[in-house]
Coordinates of C-alpha atoms in Angstrom, one line a residue:
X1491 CA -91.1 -109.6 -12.9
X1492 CA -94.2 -109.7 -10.7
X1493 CA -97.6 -107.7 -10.3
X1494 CA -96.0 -106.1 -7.5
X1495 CA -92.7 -105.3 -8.5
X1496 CA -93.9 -103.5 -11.9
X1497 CA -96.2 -101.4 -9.9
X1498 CA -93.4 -100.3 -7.7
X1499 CA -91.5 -99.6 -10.5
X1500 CA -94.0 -98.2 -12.7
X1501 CA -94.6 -95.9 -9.7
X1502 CA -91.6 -95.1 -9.6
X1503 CA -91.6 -93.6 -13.0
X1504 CA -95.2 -91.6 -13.0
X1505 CA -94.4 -89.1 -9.5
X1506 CA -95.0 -91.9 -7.2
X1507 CA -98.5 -92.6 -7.9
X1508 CA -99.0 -96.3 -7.0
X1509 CA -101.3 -98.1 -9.3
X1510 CA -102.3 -100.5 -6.4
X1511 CA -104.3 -98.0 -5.1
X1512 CA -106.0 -96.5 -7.6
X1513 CA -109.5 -97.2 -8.6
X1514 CA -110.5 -100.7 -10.0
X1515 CA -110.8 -99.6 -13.6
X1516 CA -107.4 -97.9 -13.7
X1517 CA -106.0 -100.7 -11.6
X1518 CA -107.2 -103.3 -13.5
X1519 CA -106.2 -101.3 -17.3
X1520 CA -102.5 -101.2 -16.0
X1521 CA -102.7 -104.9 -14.9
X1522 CA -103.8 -105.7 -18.5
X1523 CA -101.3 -104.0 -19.7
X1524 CA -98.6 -105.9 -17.4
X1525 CA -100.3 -109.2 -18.8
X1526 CA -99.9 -107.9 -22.5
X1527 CA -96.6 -106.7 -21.8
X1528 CA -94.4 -108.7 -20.4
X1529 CA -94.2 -111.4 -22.8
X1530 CA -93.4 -109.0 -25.3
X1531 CA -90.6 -107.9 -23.3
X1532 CA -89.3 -111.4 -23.2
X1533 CA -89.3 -111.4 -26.9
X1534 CA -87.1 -108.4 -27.1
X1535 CA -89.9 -106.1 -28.6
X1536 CA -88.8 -102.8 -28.6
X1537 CA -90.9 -100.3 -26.4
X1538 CA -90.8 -97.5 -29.1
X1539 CA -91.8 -100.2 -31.7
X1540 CA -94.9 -100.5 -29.6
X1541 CA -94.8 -96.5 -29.4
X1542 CA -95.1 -95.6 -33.3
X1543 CA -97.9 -98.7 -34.0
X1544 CA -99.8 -96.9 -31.5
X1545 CA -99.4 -93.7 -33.3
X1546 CA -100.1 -95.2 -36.4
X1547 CA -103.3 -96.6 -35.4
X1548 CA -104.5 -93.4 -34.1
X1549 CA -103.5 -91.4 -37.6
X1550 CA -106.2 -93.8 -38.6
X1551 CA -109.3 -92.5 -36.6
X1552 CA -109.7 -89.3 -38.7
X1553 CA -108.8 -91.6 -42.0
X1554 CA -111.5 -93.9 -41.6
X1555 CA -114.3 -91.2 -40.4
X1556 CA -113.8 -89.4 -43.7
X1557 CA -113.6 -92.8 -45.5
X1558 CA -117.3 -93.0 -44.2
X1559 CA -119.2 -91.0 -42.1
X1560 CA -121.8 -93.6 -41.1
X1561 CA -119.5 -96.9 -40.1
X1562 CA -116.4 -94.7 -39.9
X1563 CA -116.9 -93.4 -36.2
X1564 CA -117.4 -97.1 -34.9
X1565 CA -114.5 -98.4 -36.9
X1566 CA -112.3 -95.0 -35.1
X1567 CA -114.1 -96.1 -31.8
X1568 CA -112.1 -99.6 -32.4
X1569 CA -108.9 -98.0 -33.6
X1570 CA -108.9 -95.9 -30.3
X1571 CA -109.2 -98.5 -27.8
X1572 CA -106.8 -100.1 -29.7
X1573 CA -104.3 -97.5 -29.4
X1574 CA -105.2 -97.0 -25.8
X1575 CA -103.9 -100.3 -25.3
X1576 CA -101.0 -100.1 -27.4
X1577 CA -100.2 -96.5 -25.5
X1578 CA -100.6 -98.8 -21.8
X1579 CA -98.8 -102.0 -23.5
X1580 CA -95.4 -99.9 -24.6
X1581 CA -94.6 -99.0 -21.1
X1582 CA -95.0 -102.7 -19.4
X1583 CA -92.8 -103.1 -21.9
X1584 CA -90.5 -100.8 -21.3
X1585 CA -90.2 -101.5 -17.6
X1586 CA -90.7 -105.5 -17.6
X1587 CA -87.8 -105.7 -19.8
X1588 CA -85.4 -103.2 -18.1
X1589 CA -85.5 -100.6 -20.8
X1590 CA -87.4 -97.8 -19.8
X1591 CA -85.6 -94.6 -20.0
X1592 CA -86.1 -90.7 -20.5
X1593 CA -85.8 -90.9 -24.1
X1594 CA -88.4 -93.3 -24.5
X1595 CA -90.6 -91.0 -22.0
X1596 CA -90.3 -88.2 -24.1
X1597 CA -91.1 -90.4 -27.4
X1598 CA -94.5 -91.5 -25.3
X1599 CA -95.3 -88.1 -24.8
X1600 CA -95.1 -87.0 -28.1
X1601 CA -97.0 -89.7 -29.4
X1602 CA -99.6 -89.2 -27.1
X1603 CA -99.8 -85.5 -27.9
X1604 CA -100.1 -86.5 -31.9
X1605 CA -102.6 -89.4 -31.4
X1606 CA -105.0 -87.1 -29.0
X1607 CA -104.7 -84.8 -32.4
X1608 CA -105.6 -87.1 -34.3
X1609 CA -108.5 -88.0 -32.2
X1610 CA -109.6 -84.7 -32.3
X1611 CA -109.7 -84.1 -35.8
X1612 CA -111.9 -87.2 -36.1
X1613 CA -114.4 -85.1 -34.3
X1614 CA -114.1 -82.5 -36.8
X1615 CA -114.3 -84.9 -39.6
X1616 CA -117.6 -86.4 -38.1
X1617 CA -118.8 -82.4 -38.2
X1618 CA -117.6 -81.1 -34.8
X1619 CA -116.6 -77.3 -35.3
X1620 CA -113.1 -76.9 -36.0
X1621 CA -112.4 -73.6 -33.8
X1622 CA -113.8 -76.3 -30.7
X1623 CA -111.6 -79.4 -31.8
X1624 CA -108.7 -76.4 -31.6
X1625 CA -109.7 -75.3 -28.3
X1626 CA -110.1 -78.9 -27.0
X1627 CA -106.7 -79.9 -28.5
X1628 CA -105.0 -76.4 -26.8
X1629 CA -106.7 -77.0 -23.2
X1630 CA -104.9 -80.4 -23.4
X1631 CA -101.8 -79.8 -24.3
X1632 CA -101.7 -76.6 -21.7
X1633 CA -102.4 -79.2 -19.6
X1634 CA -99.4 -81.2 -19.8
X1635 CA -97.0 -78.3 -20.3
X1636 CA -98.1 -76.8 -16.7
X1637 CA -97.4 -80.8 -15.5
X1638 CA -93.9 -80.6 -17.2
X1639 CA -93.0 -77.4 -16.1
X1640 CA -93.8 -77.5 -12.7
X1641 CA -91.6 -80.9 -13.1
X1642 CA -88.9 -78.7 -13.7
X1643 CA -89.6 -75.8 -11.1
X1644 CA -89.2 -78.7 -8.4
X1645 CA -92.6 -80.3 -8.0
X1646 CA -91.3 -84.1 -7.6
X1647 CA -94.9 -85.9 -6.9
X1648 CA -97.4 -86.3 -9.2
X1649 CA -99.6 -83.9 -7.3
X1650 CA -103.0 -84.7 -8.2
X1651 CA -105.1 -87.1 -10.5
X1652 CA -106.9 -84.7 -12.7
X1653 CA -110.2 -85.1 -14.0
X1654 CA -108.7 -83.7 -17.5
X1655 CA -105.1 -86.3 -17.7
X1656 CA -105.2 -88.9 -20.4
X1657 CA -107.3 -91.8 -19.5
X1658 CA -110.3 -89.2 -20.0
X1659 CA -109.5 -88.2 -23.1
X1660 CA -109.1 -92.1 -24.2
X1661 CA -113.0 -92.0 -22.5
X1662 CA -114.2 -89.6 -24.3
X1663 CA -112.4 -90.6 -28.1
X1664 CA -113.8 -93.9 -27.4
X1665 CA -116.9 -92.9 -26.2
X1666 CA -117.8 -90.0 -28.4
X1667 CA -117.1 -91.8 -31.8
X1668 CA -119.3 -95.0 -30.2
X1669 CA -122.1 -92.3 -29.8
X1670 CA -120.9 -90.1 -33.0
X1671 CA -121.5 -93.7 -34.9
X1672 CA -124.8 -94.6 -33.0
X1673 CA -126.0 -91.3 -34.4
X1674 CA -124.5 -91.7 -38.0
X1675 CA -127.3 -94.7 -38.2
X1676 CA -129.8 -92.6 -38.4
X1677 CA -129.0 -88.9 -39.0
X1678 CA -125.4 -87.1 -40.2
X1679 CA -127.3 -84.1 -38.4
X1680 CA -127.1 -86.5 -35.2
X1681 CA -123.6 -87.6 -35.6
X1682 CA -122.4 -84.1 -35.9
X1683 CA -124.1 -82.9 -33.0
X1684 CA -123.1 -85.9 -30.8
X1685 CA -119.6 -85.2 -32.0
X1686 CA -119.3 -81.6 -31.2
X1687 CA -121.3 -82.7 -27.8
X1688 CA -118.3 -84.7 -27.1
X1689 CA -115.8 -82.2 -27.9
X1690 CA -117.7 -79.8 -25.6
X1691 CA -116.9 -82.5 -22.4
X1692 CA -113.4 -82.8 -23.8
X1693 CA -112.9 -78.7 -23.4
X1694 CA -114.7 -78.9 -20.3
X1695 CA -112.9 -82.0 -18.7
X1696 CA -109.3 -80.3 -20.0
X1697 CA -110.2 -76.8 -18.6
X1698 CA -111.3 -78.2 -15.0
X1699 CA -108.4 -80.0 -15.2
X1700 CA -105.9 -77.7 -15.5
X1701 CA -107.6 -75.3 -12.8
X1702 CA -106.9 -78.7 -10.4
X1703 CA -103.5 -78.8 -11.5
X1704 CA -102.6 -75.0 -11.3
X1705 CA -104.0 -75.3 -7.9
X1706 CA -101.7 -78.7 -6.8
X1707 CA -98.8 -77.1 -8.6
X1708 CA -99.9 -73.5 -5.9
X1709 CA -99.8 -75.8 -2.9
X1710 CA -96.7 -78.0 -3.6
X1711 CA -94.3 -74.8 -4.8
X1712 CA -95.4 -71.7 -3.0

């Protein structure tokens, strides 16, 4: 399979948005994950195998703040551009090799869901308040229910790009525990502020979101 036909296909599969024309860093992370992916479709890798070592590295963020709250965030910073990959990887898998399906969808999505949990509650272990990592972790998910329903009200295209859907959250993880463990080097006051600091953007990224999606979900079903 080429470049070309797995974007036409992966289009096919995310509402019609083609990844040829996004921007260069989203175009160039699914492109990655093409390269990545395909060979492990040759080899018969299961997509969900992909799937549940992706989850598995994210249960590990929170594990290895606690574990220690000075090298821990940078260590979680790793694990979650890891498991961004691995998130990106297990569709080219999925749809180089022929086996994407709505099962396997719905298995993505959960993990997803569980591994932006996880995420979250590294905040909290690097000293973000809990009552915020909630809120963050409820914007989000409000998020994707609205998508999903108004999937099942009718709304067949993918609507609009919010500024709250998932590659920002994998931003802000990433970025937040880089900063959280920049902070740890010299203060745990620091690293607790910088954390809950990067909740806050993840409540406020997740909240304008869903006001842009309520808004695309008005136009495309009134």
């Amino acid at each position: 399979m080429t470049w070309d036909e797995y974007a036409t296909a992966w289009a096919g599969l995310h509402g019609g948005f083609d990844p040829r024309r996004a921007s260069v860093l989203v175009r160039g992370w699914l492109r990655l994950a093409f390269v990545l992916g395909r060979p492990l479709g040759r080899l018969g890798v299961p997509p969900t195998a992909v799937t549940v070592v992706g989850l598995l590295i994210c249960a590990c963020v929170p594990l290895v703040v606690l574990a220690d709250r000075t090298v821990g965030p940078l260590a979680g910073a790793a694990l979650v551009l890891l498991a961004g990959v691995a998130d990106s990887v297990d569709g080219a898998v999925a749809v180089t090799s022929g086996r994407a399906s709505r099962l396997g969808h719905l298995y993505d999505s959960v993990a997803d869901r569980l591994g932006e949990a996880a995420w979250l509650a590294a905040f909290w272990a690097a000293g973000a308040f809990g009552w915020l990592v909630v809120v963050a972790g409820a914007l989000s998910w409000l998020h994707e229910y609205v998508r999903a329903r108004a999937s099942v009200a009718g709304m067949r295209e993918i609507g609009v790009v919010t500024i709250g859907e998932r590659p920002s959250r994998v931003s802000i993880a990433l970025v937040g525990l880089l900063l959280t463990g920049a902070g740890a080097l010299i203060t745990t006051e620091l690293a607790a502020g910088t954390a809950t600091l990067a909740t806050v953007v993840w409540v406020l990224f997740a909240g304008y979101g869903i006001c842009q999606l309520l808004a695309a979900v008005r136009r495309a079903l009134a």
